[in-house]
C-alpha cells in the first residue's frame, strides 16, 4: 500500500468535505485572511445564530504548498502570531453565501453575497492557488502571483471527461475499449480520470478484474461489472464520514468510503471528512518526521559503510605491498653474499639465486651507496615490510569487522517501521558503536 497524500485533495474527498464546509460557513462573516505559515492561507469567520445554525467562530486552513495541499476547518478563530501581513483585505466584512465544488474539478467555490467568488484550486502542484474573482471569473486578487494574475480571466486546468459514460454502459465500454492502454488499470483511469489510482484499483477489485489484465482479454461481463462498480463508487461518495488506512504507524490512504482492496490494513473510521483530514495531515507530518529521522540515520550509516569499504580496499593494497618482505630479505642476502662481484656505483646487478633452481635475478641498487650499504637497505626494507604487514593484517581484520557490523545495522534500520523501533535502534547503535570506529 503506497502512502498517498493526494487522497486529501481527491475530488471525492473535496466533494464530501464541501458539504461540511457549507454547513460551517454559510451565512458567516469573514473577519480576516492571512498567511501562516508560508503557502498556507487562513481565513477566519464569525457566524451569528440563524435558525438551526448555531453561532460560531471558524478558521479555514488552505495549503497550496506543492508538496502538501490540504483544506480543513477548525472551530476556533485565533491568530497565533501577527508576524505576517493580511491578504485579501477586501474580504473583511463579506458574507458567505455558499460553499460548493465545481463538478469533477478540484476547485472549491466560496461564493459571497455580493457576487464575488473565492476559488480554491488544489491540484497538488505549483498550479494550486486561491483566487478572488468577480462573477465573470476575472481575477481581482490571488494568494500567489497576484501582480501577474490580476485582471486576467481564470480558466480551468483540470482534465475533464465525458460524464455521460457514468450513465451509459455502451459509452463506458467504448471508452475503456478504445483506450491506448493495454491493461485494465490504466485503461479505466484514462476513461474515468476522476477516479485516480486508489478508486480505480477499488473498482477493479470489486469487479473481480485484475489490475494487469489485458483489455482484449476482459470479456463483456467483466466490462459490465466494471461499469456497475464505478457507478457504485460514485454513489458511495455521497455518504458521510471517512476512513484512514495505515501503513505501519503512519496514515497511507484517506477515503470517503470503505476500501475493500485494503480490507487487510489497519483502518480508522471518522464521523466527518474534516476530522479525518486533520488526523491524516497530523499523522502524515509525524510520519514524515519519523521517515526523515530514519532516512538521515540510513544516509549516515551508508556513508560510514562506504568509507569502511574504501579503507578496507586501501588496507588490502598495502598488505599486498607489505608481502614483499621475503623478496627484500632475499635481495639483501644475495647482495651481501656477492659483495666482491659488485662494482661500486652500479645501479643494478645480475646474481644467481640458488633458491629456487639457481635462476638469475636482477637486483636494483643505489649507485650512491656501497654494495654493503645496499644490502643493509634491503634488510631495513624487509624489517619495515614485516612490521607493516602485521599492522595491515590487524587493520584488515578490524575493517572487515566494521563492514559486517555496519551492513547488519543498515539492514536492521531498513526494517524499522515505527518511531519506537527507530528509538530502540538508536540505543542499540550507541551500544554497538562503543569500542569501534563507527561514527568516528
CSV table of C-alpha atoms in Angstrom, one decimal:
chain,number,residue,atom,x,y,z
A,1,UNK,CA,0.0,0.0,0.0
A,2,UNK,CA,1.6,3.3,-1.1
A,3,UNK,CA,1.3,6.4,1.0
A,4,UNK,CA,-0.9,8.8,-0.9
A,5,UNK,CA,-1.0,12.4,0.4
A,6,UNK,CA,-3.1,13.3,-2.7
A,7,UNK,CA,-6.1,11.5,-1.3
A,8,UNK,CA,-6.6,14.5,1.0
A,9,UNK,CA,-7.4,16.6,-2.1
A,10,UNK,CA,-9.0,13.8,-4.2
A,11,UNK,CA,-12.2,15.1,-5.9
A,12,UNK,CA,-14.3,12.7,-3.9
A,13,UNK,CA,-12.7,13.9,-0.6
A,14,UNK,CA,-13.2,17.5,-1.5
A,15,UNK,CA,-16.8,17.0,-2.7
A,16,UNK,CA,-17.7,15.3,0.6
A,17,UNK,CA,-15.8,18.0,2.6
A,18,UNK,CA,-17.6,20.8,0.8
A,19,UNK,CA,-20.9,19.7,2.2
A,20,UNK,CA,-19.4,20.0,5.7
A,21,UNK,CA,-17.8,23.4,4.9
A,22,UNK,CA,-21.0,24.8,3.6
A,23,UNK,CA,-22.8,23.9,6.8
A,24,UNK,CA,-20.0,25.7,8.8
A,25,UNK,CA,-19.5,28.8,6.7
A,26,UNK,CA,-22.9,29.6,5.1
A,27,UNK,CA,-24.1,33.0,6.3
A,28,UNK,CA,-20.9,33.6,8.2
A,29,UNK,CA,-18.9,36.9,8.0
A,30,UNK,CA,-15.3,36.9,7.0
A,31,UNK,CA,-13.1,38.7,9.6
A,32,UNK,CA,-9.6,38.4,8.1
A,33,UNK,CA,-7.3,36.4,5.9
A,34,UNK,CA,-3.6,35.9,6.5
A,35,UNK,CA,-0.7,33.5,5.5
A,36,UNK,CA,0.6,31.4,8.4
A,37,UNK,CA,2.9,29.6,7.7
A,38,UNK,CA,4.1,30.3,4.1
A,39,UNK,CA,1.8,28.8,1.4
A,40,UNK,CA,-1.0,28.3,4.0
A,41,UNK,CA,-3.9,30.7,3.9
A,42,UNK,CA,-6.1,31.1,7.0
A,43,UNK,CA,-9.5,32.7,6.7
A,44,UNK,CA,-11.3,33.5,9.9
A,45,UNK,CA,-15.1,33.9,10.1
A,46,UNK,CA,-17.8,34.6,12.5
A,47,UNK,CA,-21.4,33.4,12.3
A,48,UNK,CA,-24.3,34.6,14.4
A,49,UNK,CA,-27.1,32.3,15.3
A,50,UNK,CA,-29.6,32.0,12.5
A,51,UNK,CA,-32.4,29.4,12.5
A,52,UNK,CA,-30.9,26.0,13.2
A,53,UNK,CA,-27.4,27.2,12.5
A,54,UNK,CA,-25.6,28.0,15.9
A,55,UNK,CA,-23.2,30.9,16.4
A,56,UNK,CA,-19.6,30.0,16.0
A,57,UNK,CA,-16.1,31.1,15.1
A,58,UNK,CA,-14.3,29.2,12.4
A,59,UNK,CA,-10.9,29.2,10.7
A,60,UNK,CA,-10.5,27.8,7.2
A,61,UNK,CA,-7.0,26.5,6.6
A,62,UNK,CA,-5.9,26.1,2.9
A,63,UNK,CA,-2.4,24.9,1.9
A,64,UNK,CA,-1.2,25.5,-1.6
A,65,UNK,CA,2.3,24.1,-1.0
A,66,UNK,CA,3.0,21.9,-4.0
A,67,UNK,CA,4.3,19.2,-1.6
A,68,UNK,CA,1.2,19.3,0.7
A,69,UNK,CA,-2.1,20.6,-0.5
A,70,UNK,CA,-5.0,20.5,2.0
A,71,UNK,CA,-8.1,22.2,3.3
A,72,UNK,CA,-9.8,21.9,6.6
A,73,UNK,CA,-11.7,23.9,9.2
A,74,UNK,CA,-11.1,24.5,12.9
A,75,UNK,CA,-13.8,25.6,15.3
A,76,UNK,CA,-11.8,28.5,16.7
A,77,UNK,CA,-10.7,31.8,15.4
A,78,UNK,CA,-7.4,32.7,17.0
A,79,UNK,CA,-4.3,34.1,15.2
A,80,UNK,CA,-1.1,32.6,16.7
A,81,UNK,CA,1.2,35.5,15.8
A,82,UNK,CA,0.8,38.7,14.0
A,83,UNK,CA,4.0,38.1,12.1
A,84,UNK,CA,2.5,38.4,8.6
A,85,UNK,CA,0.5,40.9,6.7
A,86,UNK,CA,-3.1,40.4,6.0
A,87,UNK,CA,-4.1,39.2,2.5
A,88,UNK,CA,-7.4,39.5,0.6
A,89,UNK,CA,-8.2,42.6,2.8
A,90,UNK,CA,-11.2,43.3,0.6
A,91,UNK,CA,-12.8,40.2,2.0
A,92,UNK,CA,-13.2,41.6,5.5
A,93,UNK,CA,-16.9,42.0,6.4
A,94,UNK,CA,-18.1,39.9,3.4
A,95,UNK,CA,-20.8,37.4,4.0
A,96,UNK,CA,-20.5,33.8,2.7
A,97,UNK,CA,-23.5,32.7,0.6
A,98,UNK,CA,-22.4,29.1,-0.1
A,99,UNK,CA,-19.5,26.7,-0.3
A,100,UNK,CA,-19.6,24.4,-3.4
A,101,UNK,CA,-17.3,22.5,-5.6
A,102,UNK,CA,-17.1,22.5,-9.4
A,103,UNK,CA,-18.2,19.2,-11.0
A,104,UNK,CA,-15.3,16.8,-11.5
A,105,UNK,CA,-12.7,19.5,-10.7
A,106,UNK,CA,-10.7,20.1,-7.6
A,107,UNK,CA,-11.8,23.7,-7.4
A,108,UNK,CA,-13.9,24.8,-4.4
A,109,UNK,CA,-16.1,27.9,-4.7
A,110,UNK,CA,-16.7,30.1,-1.7
A,111,UNK,CA,-19.4,32.3,-3.0
A,112,UNK,CA,-20.1,35.7,-1.4
A,113,UNK,CA,-23.4,37.5,-1.1
A,114,UNK,CA,-22.1,40.4,-3.3
A,115,UNK,CA,-21.4,38.1,-6.3
A,116,UNK,CA,-17.7,37.7,-5.9
A,117,UNK,CA,-16.2,34.2,-5.6
A,118,UNK,CA,-13.2,32.9,-3.7
A,119,UNK,CA,-11.9,30.0,-5.8
A,120,UNK,CA,-9.6,27.4,-4.2
A,121,UNK,CA,-7.7,25.2,-6.6
A,122,UNK,CA,-6.0,22.2,-5.0
A,123,UNK,CA,-4.1,20.4,-7.8
A,124,UNK,CA,-1.2,19.1,-5.8
A,125,UNK,CA,1.2,21.1,-7.9
A,126,UNK,CA,2.6,24.6,-8.4
A,127,UNK,CA,-0.7,25.5,-10.1
A,128,UNK,CA,-2.5,25.3,-6.8
A,129,UNK,CA,-3.7,28.8,-5.7
A,130,UNK,CA,-6.6,30.8,-4.2
A,131,UNK,CA,-8.3,33.4,-6.3
A,132,UNK,CA,-10.8,36.2,-5.7
A,133,UNK,CA,-12.8,36.8,-8.8
A,134,UNK,CA,-15.9,38.6,-9.9
A,135,UNK,CA,-19.0,36.8,-11.2
A,136,UNK,CA,-17.3,36.6,-14.7
A,137,UNK,CA,-14.2,34.9,-13.3
A,138,UNK,CA,-12.0,37.9,-13.8
A,139,UNK,CA,-9.2,37.6,-11.2
A,140,UNK,CA,-9.4,40.5,-8.7
A,141,UNK,CA,-6.7,39.2,-6.3
A,142,UNK,CA,-4.7,36.0,-5.8
A,143,UNK,CA,-2.8,34.4,-3.0
A,144,UNK,CA,0.2,33.6,-5.2
A,145,UNK,CA,1.4,35.6,-8.2
A,146,UNK,CA,-1.1,38.4,-7.6
A,147,UNK,CA,0.5,41.0,-9.8
A,148,UNK,CA,0.8,38.7,-12.7
A,149,UNK,CA,-2.7,37.3,-12.5
A,150,UNK,CA,-4.7,40.4,-11.6
A,151,UNK,CA,-7.4,41.3,-14.2
A,152,UNK,CA,-6.8,38.1,-16.1
A,153,UNK,CA,-9.5,35.5,-16.7
A,154,UNK,CA,-9.4,32.3,-14.7
A,155,UNK,CA,-9.6,29.1,-16.8
A,156,UNK,CA,-9.9,25.6,-15.5
A,157,UNK,CA,-6.8,23.4,-15.7
A,158,UNK,CA,-8.1,20.1,-14.6
A,159,UNK,CA,-8.5,17.4,-17.3
A,160,UNK,CA,-12.3,16.9,-18.0
A,161,UNK,CA,-14.0,13.8,-19.1
A,162,UNK,CA,-17.4,12.9,-20.6
A,163,UNK,CA,-19.5,12.1,-17.5
A,164,UNK,CA,-22.1,10.5,-19.8
A,165,UNK,CA,-20.1,7.3,-19.6
A,166,UNK,CA,-21.3,7.0,-16.0
A,167,UNK,CA,-24.9,6.7,-17.1
A,168,UNK,CA,-24.5,4.6,-20.3
A,169,UNK,CA,-22.8,1.2,-20.4
A,170,UNK,CA,-22.2,1.4,-24.2
A,171,UNK,CA,-20.3,4.7,-23.7
A,172,UNK,CA,-18.3,3.3,-20.9
A,173,UNK,CA,-17.5,0.2,-22.9
A,174,UNK,CA,-16.3,2.3,-25.8
A,175,UNK,CA,-14.1,4.5,-23.5
A,176,UNK,CA,-12.2,1.6,-21.9
A,177,UNK,CA,-12.1,-0.5,-25.1
A,178,UNK,CA,-10.6,2.4,-27.3
A,179,UNK,CA,-8.1,3.4,-24.7
A,180,UNK,CA,-4.5,3.2,-25.8
A,181,UNK,CA,-3.6,1.4,-22.6
A,182,UNK,CA,-3.2,-2.3,-22.9
A,183,UNK,CA,-4.2,-3.3,-19.4
A,184,UNK,CA,-7.3,-2.6,-17.3
A,185,UNK,CA,-5.9,-0.3,-14.6
A,186,UNK,CA,-4.5,2.5,-16.9
A,187,UNK,CA,-7.5,2.0,-19.3
A,188,UNK,CA,-10.0,2.6,-16.5
A,189,UNK,CA,-8.0,5.6,-15.2
A,190,UNK,CA,-8.0,7.1,-18.7
A,191,UNK,CA,-11.7,6.5,-19.2
A,192,UNK,CA,-12.7,7.9,-15.8
A,193,UNK,CA,-9.8,10.1,-14.7
A,194,UNK,CA,-11.6,11.4,-11.7
A,195,UNK,CA,-11.2,8.0,-10.1
A,196,UNK,CA,-7.5,8.3,-9.7
A,197,UNK,CA,-5.3,5.3,-8.8
A,198,UNK,CA,-6.9,4.3,-5.5
A,199,UNK,CA,-10.5,4.2,-6.6
A,200,UNK,CA,-9.6,2.7,-10.0
A,201,UNK,CA,-8.0,-0.2,-8.0
A,202,UNK,CA,-11.1,-0.4,-5.8
A,203,UNK,CA,-13.4,-0.6,-8.8
A,204,UNK,CA,-11.4,-3.4,-10.4
A,205,UNK,CA,-11.1,-5.3,-7.2
A,206,UNK,CA,-14.9,-5.2,-6.7
A,207,UNK,CA,-15.4,-6.2,-10.3
A,208,UNK,CA,-13.0,-9.1,-9.9
A,209,UNK,CA,-10.9,-7.8,-12.8
A,210,UNK,CA,-7.1,-7.9,-12.3
A,211,UNK,CA,-5.2,-4.7,-12.5
A,212,UNK,CA,-2.8,-6.1,-15.0
A,213,UNK,CA,-5.5,-7.9,-17.1
A,214,UNK,CA,-5.2,-7.2,-20.8
A,215,UNK,CA,-8.2,-5.3,-22.0
A,216,UNK,CA,-8.5,-7.6,-25.0
A,217,UNK,CA,-8.9,-10.5,-22.6
A,218,UNK,CA,-11.6,-8.8,-20.4
A,219,UNK,CA,-15.0,-10.1,-21.6
A,220,UNK,CA,-18.2,-8.2,-21.8
A,221,UNK,CA,-19.3,-9.5,-18.4
A,222,UNK,CA,-16.1,-8.1,-16.9
A,223,UNK,CA,-16.7,-4.7,-18.6
A,224,UNK,CA,-20.3,-4.6,-17.3
A,225,UNK,CA,-19.1,-5.4,-13.7
A,226,UNK,CA,-16.5,-2.6,-14.0
A,227,UNK,CA,-19.3,-0.2,-15.1
A,228,UNK,CA,-21.6,-1.0,-12.2
A,229,UNK,CA,-18.8,-0.9,-9.6
A,230,UNK,CA,-17.6,2.5,-10.9
A,231,UNK,CA,-21.2,3.7,-10.6
A,232,UNK,CA,-21.3,2.2,-7.1
A,233,UNK,CA,-18.2,4.1,-6.1
A,234,UNK,CA,-19.7,7.4,-7.2
A,235,UNK,CA,-22.8,6.7,-5.2
A,236,UNK,CA,-20.8,5.8,-2.1
A,237,UNK,CA,-19.2,9.2,-2.1
A,238,UNK,CA,-22.5,10.7,-1.0
A,239,UNK,CA,-22.2,9.0,2.4
A,240,UNK,CA,-21.0,10.8,5.5
A,241,UNK,CA,-17.7,10.2,7.2
A,242,UNK,CA,-14.3,8.9,6.1
A,243,UNK,CA,-11.7,6.3,6.6
A,244,UNK,CA,-7.9,6.3,7.1
A,245,UNK,CA,-5.9,3.3,6.2
A,246,UNK,CA,-2.4,2.9,7.8
A,247,UNK,CA,0.9,1.5,6.7
A,248,UNK,CA,2.9,0.8,9.8
A,249,UNK,CA,2.1,3.7,12.2
A,250,UNK,CA,1.7,6.3,9.5
A,251,UNK,CA,-1.5,7.1,7.6
A,252,UNK,CA,-1.3,5.9,4.0
A,253,UNK,CA,-4.7,6.4,2.4
A,254,UNK,CA,-7.7,8.6,3.2
A,255,UNK,CA,-11.0,7.6,1.6
A,256,UNK,CA,-14.6,8.7,1.9
A,257,UNK,CA,-15.8,5.1,1.6
A,258,UNK,CA,-14.5,1.8,2.9
A,259,UNK,CA,-12.0,0.2,0.5
A,260,UNK,CA,-12.4,-3.5,0.0
A,261,UNK,CA,-8.9,-3.9,-1.6
A,262,UNK,CA,-7.4,-2.6,1.6
A,263,UNK,CA,-9.5,-4.6,4.0
A,264,UNK,CA,-6.4,-6.3,5.5
A,265,UNK,CA,-4.9,-3.0,6.5
A,266,UNK,CA,-5.4,-1.3,9.9
A,267,UNK,CA,-8.0,1.4,9.5
A,268,UNK,CA,-9.9,4.1,11.4
A,269,UNK,CA,-13.3,5.5,10.8
A,270,UNK,CA,-14.3,9.1,11.3
A,271,UNK,CA,-17.7,10.6,11.5
A,272,UNK,CA,-16.7,13.6,9.4
A,273,UNK,CA,-14.3,14.2,6.5
A,274,UNK,CA,-12.9,17.3,8.1
A,275,UNK,CA,-11.8,15.3,11.2
A,276,UNK,CA,-10.3,12.6,9.0
A,277,UNK,CA,-8.3,15.2,7.0
A,278,UNK,CA,-6.9,16.9,10.2
A,279,UNK,CA,-5.9,13.5,11.6
A,280,UNK,CA,-4.4,12.4,8.3
A,281,UNK,CA,-2.3,15.6,8.0
A,282,UNK,CA,-1.2,15.4,11.6
A,283,UNK,CA,-0.3,11.8,11.3
A,284,UNK,CA,1.5,12.3,8.0
A,285,UNK,CA,3.6,15.1,9.5
A,286,UNK,CA,4.5,12.9,12.4
A,287,UNK,CA,5.3,10.1,9.9
A,288,UNK,CA,7.4,12.4,7.8
A,289,UNK,CA,9.4,13.3,10.9
A,290,UNK,CA,9.9,9.7,11.6
A,291,UNK,CA,10.8,8.9,8.0
A,292,UNK,CA,13.2,11.9,8.0
A,293,UNK,CA,15.0,10.7,11.1
A,294,UNK,CA,15.2,7.2,9.7
A,295,UNK,CA,16.5,8.4,6.3
A,296,UNK,CA,19.1,10.6,7.9
A,297,UNK,CA,20.3,7.7,10.0
A,298,UNK,CA,20.4,5.4,7.0
A,299,UNK,CA,22.3,8.0,5.0
A,300,UNK,CA,24.9,8.4,7.7
A,301,UNK,CA,25.3,4.6,8.0
A,302,UNK,CA,25.6,4.1,4.3
A,303,UNK,CA,28.3,6.8,4.1
A,304,UNK,CA,30.0,5.1,7.0
A,305,UNK,CA,29.8,1.7,5.2
A,306,UNK,CA,31.2,3.2,2.0
A,307,UNK,CA,34.1,4.8,3.9
A,308,UNK,CA,34.8,1.5,5.7
A,309,UNK,CA,34.8,-0.4,2.3
A,310,UNK,CA,37.2,2.1,0.8
A,311,UNK,CA,39.5,1.9,3.8
A,312,UNK,CA,39.4,-1.9,3.6
A,313,UNK,CA,40.5,-1.7,-0.1
A,314,UNK,CA,43.4,0.6,0.8
A,315,UNK,CA,44.5,-1.7,3.6
A,316,UNK,CA,44.3,-4.7,1.4
A,317,UNK,CA,46.5,-3.0,-1.2
A,318,UNK,CA,49.0,-2.0,1.5
A,319,UNK,CA,49.1,-5.6,2.7
A,320,UNK,CA,49.9,-6.7,-0.8
A,321,UNK,CA,52.8,-4.3,-0.9
A,322,UNK,CA,53.9,-5.3,2.5
A,323,UNK,CA,54.1,-9.0,1.5
A,324,UNK,CA,57.3,-8.3,-0.3
A,325,UNK,CA,59.3,-8.7,2.9
A,326,UNK,CA,60.7,-12.0,1.8
A,327,UNK,CA,61.8,-10.6,-1.5
A,328,UNK,CA,63.6,-7.7,0.2
A,329,UNK,CA,65.3,-10.2,2.6
A,330,UNK,CA,66.4,-12.4,-0.3
A,331,UNK,CA,67.8,-9.5,-2.2
A,332,UNK,CA,69.8,-8.3,0.8
A,333,UNK,CA,71.3,-11.7,1.3
A,334,UNK,CA,72.3,-12.1,-2.3
A,335,UNK,CA,74.0,-8.7,-2.3
A,336,UNK,CA,75.8,-9.4,1.0
A,337,UNK,CA,76.9,-12.8,-0.3
A,338,UNK,CA,78.3,-11.3,-3.6
A,339,UNK,CA,80.0,-8.1,-2.4
A,340,UNK,CA,83.2,-8.9,-4.2
A,341,UNK,CA,81.3,-9.2,-7.5
A,342,UNK,CA,79.5,-5.8,-7.4
A,343,UNK,CA,81.2,-2.7,-8.6
A,344,UNK,CA,80.8,0.4,-6.7
A,345,UNK,CA,78.5,2.9,-8.4
A,346,UNK,CA,76.5,0.1,-10.2
A,347,UNK,CA,72.7,0.7,-10.4
A,348,UNK,CA,71.9,-2.9,-10.8
A,349,UNK,CA,73.4,-6.4,-10.8
A,350,UNK,CA,72.5,-9.8,-12.1
A,351,UNK,CA,73.1,-12.5,-9.5
A,352,UNK,CA,72.4,-16.2,-9.4
A,353,UNK,CA,69.9,-17.2,-6.8
A,354,UNK,CA,70.3,-20.8,-5.6
A,355,UNK,CA,66.7,-20.8,-4.4
A,356,UNK,CA,64.8,-21.8,-6.5
A,357,UNK,CA,66.8,-23.7,-9.1
A,358,UNK,CA,69.7,-21.3,-9.4
A,359,UNK,CA,67.9,-18.7,-11.5
A,360,UNK,CA,69.4,-15.4,-12.3
A,361,UNK,CA,67.7,-12.3,-10.7
A,362,UNK,CA,68.3,-8.6,-11.4
A,363,UNK,CA,68.6,-6.6,-8.3
A,364,UNK,CA,68.3,-2.8,-8.3
A,365,UNK,CA,71.0,-0.8,-6.5
A,366,UNK,CA,71.5,2.7,-5.3
A,367,UNK,CA,74.7,3.8,-7.1
A,368,UNK,CA,75.5,6.3,-4.4
A,369,UNK,CA,75.8,3.6,-1.8
A,370,UNK,CA,78.4,0.9,-1.3
A,371,UNK,CA,77.4,-2.7,-2.0
A,372,UNK,CA,77.3,-3.4,1.7
A,373,UNK,CA,75.1,-0.4,2.3
A,374,UNK,CA,72.8,-1.5,-0.4
A,375,UNK,CA,72.4,-4.9,1.3
A,376,UNK,CA,71.7,-3.1,4.6
A,377,UNK,CA,69.0,-1.0,2.9
A,378,UNK,CA,67.3,-4.2,1.6
A,379,UNK,CA,67.4,-5.7,5.2
A,380,UNK,CA,65.8,-2.5,6.6
A,381,UNK,CA,63.1,-2.6,3.9
A,382,UNK,CA,62.4,-6.2,4.9
A,383,UNK,CA,62.0,-5.3,8.5
A,384,UNK,CA,59.6,-2.4,7.8
A,385,UNK,CA,57.6,-4.6,5.4
A,386,UNK,CA,57.1,-7.3,8.1
A,387,UNK,CA,56.0,-4.6,10.6
A,388,UNK,CA,53.6,-3.1,8.0
A,389,UNK,CA,52.2,-6.5,7.2
A,390,UNK,CA,51.4,-7.2,10.8
A,391,UNK,CA,49.7,-3.8,11.1
A,392,UNK,CA,47.9,-4.2,7.8
A,393,UNK,CA,46.6,-7.6,8.9
A,394,UNK,CA,45.2,-6.1,12.1
A,395,UNK,CA,43.7,-3.2,10.2
A,396,UNK,CA,42.1,-5.5,7.7
A,397,UNK,CA,40.6,-7.7,10.5
A,398,UNK,CA,39.2,-4.5,12.2
A,399,UNK,CA,37.8,-3.1,9.0
A,400,UNK,CA,36.2,-6.4,8.0
A,401,UNK,CA,34.5,-6.5,11.4
A,402,UNK,CA,33.3,-2.9,10.9
A,403,UNK,CA,32.0,-3.6,7.4
A,404,UNK,CA,30.0,-6.6,8.6
A,405,UNK,CA,28.7,-4.7,11.6
A,406,UNK,CA,27.5,-1.6,9.6
A,407,UNK,CA,25.9,-3.9,7.0
A,408,UNK,CA,24.0,-5.5,9.8
A,409,UNK,CA,23.0,-2.1,11.2
A,410,UNK,CA,21.8,-0.8,7.8
A,411,UNK,CA,19.6,-3.9,7.3
A,412,UNK,CA,18.3,-3.6,10.9
A,413,UNK,CA,17.4,0.1,10.4
A,414,UNK,CA,15.9,-0.5,7.0
A,415,UNK,CA,13.4,-2.9,8.7
A,416,UNK,CA,12.4,-0.4,11.3
A,417,UNK,CA,8.8,0.8,10.6
A,418,UNK,CA,7.8,2.7,13.7
A,419,UNK,CA,9.2,5.5,15.8
A,420,UNK,CA,9.7,3.1,18.7
A,421,UNK,CA,11.7,0.7,16.6
A,422,UNK,CA,14.0,3.6,15.5
A,423,UNK,CA,14.4,4.7,19.1
A,424,UNK,CA,15.4,1.2,20.1
A,425,UNK,CA,17.8,1.0,17.1
A,426,UNK,CA,19.5,4.3,18.2
A,427,UNK,CA,20.1,2.8,21.7
A,428,UNK,CA,21.5,-0.4,20.1
A,429,UNK,CA,23.5,1.8,17.7
A,430,UNK,CA,25.1,3.7,20.6
A,431,UNK,CA,25.9,0.4,22.4
A,432,UNK,CA,27.4,-1.2,19.3
A,433,UNK,CA,29.4,1.9,18.4
A,434,UNK,CA,31.3,1.7,21.7
A,435,UNK,CA,34.8,0.3,21.2
A,436,UNK,CA,34.5,0.5,17.4
A,437,UNK,CA,35.4,3.1,14.8
A,438,UNK,CA,31.7,3.7,13.9
A,439,UNK,CA,30.8,7.3,13.9
A,440,UNK,CA,34.4,8.4,14.5
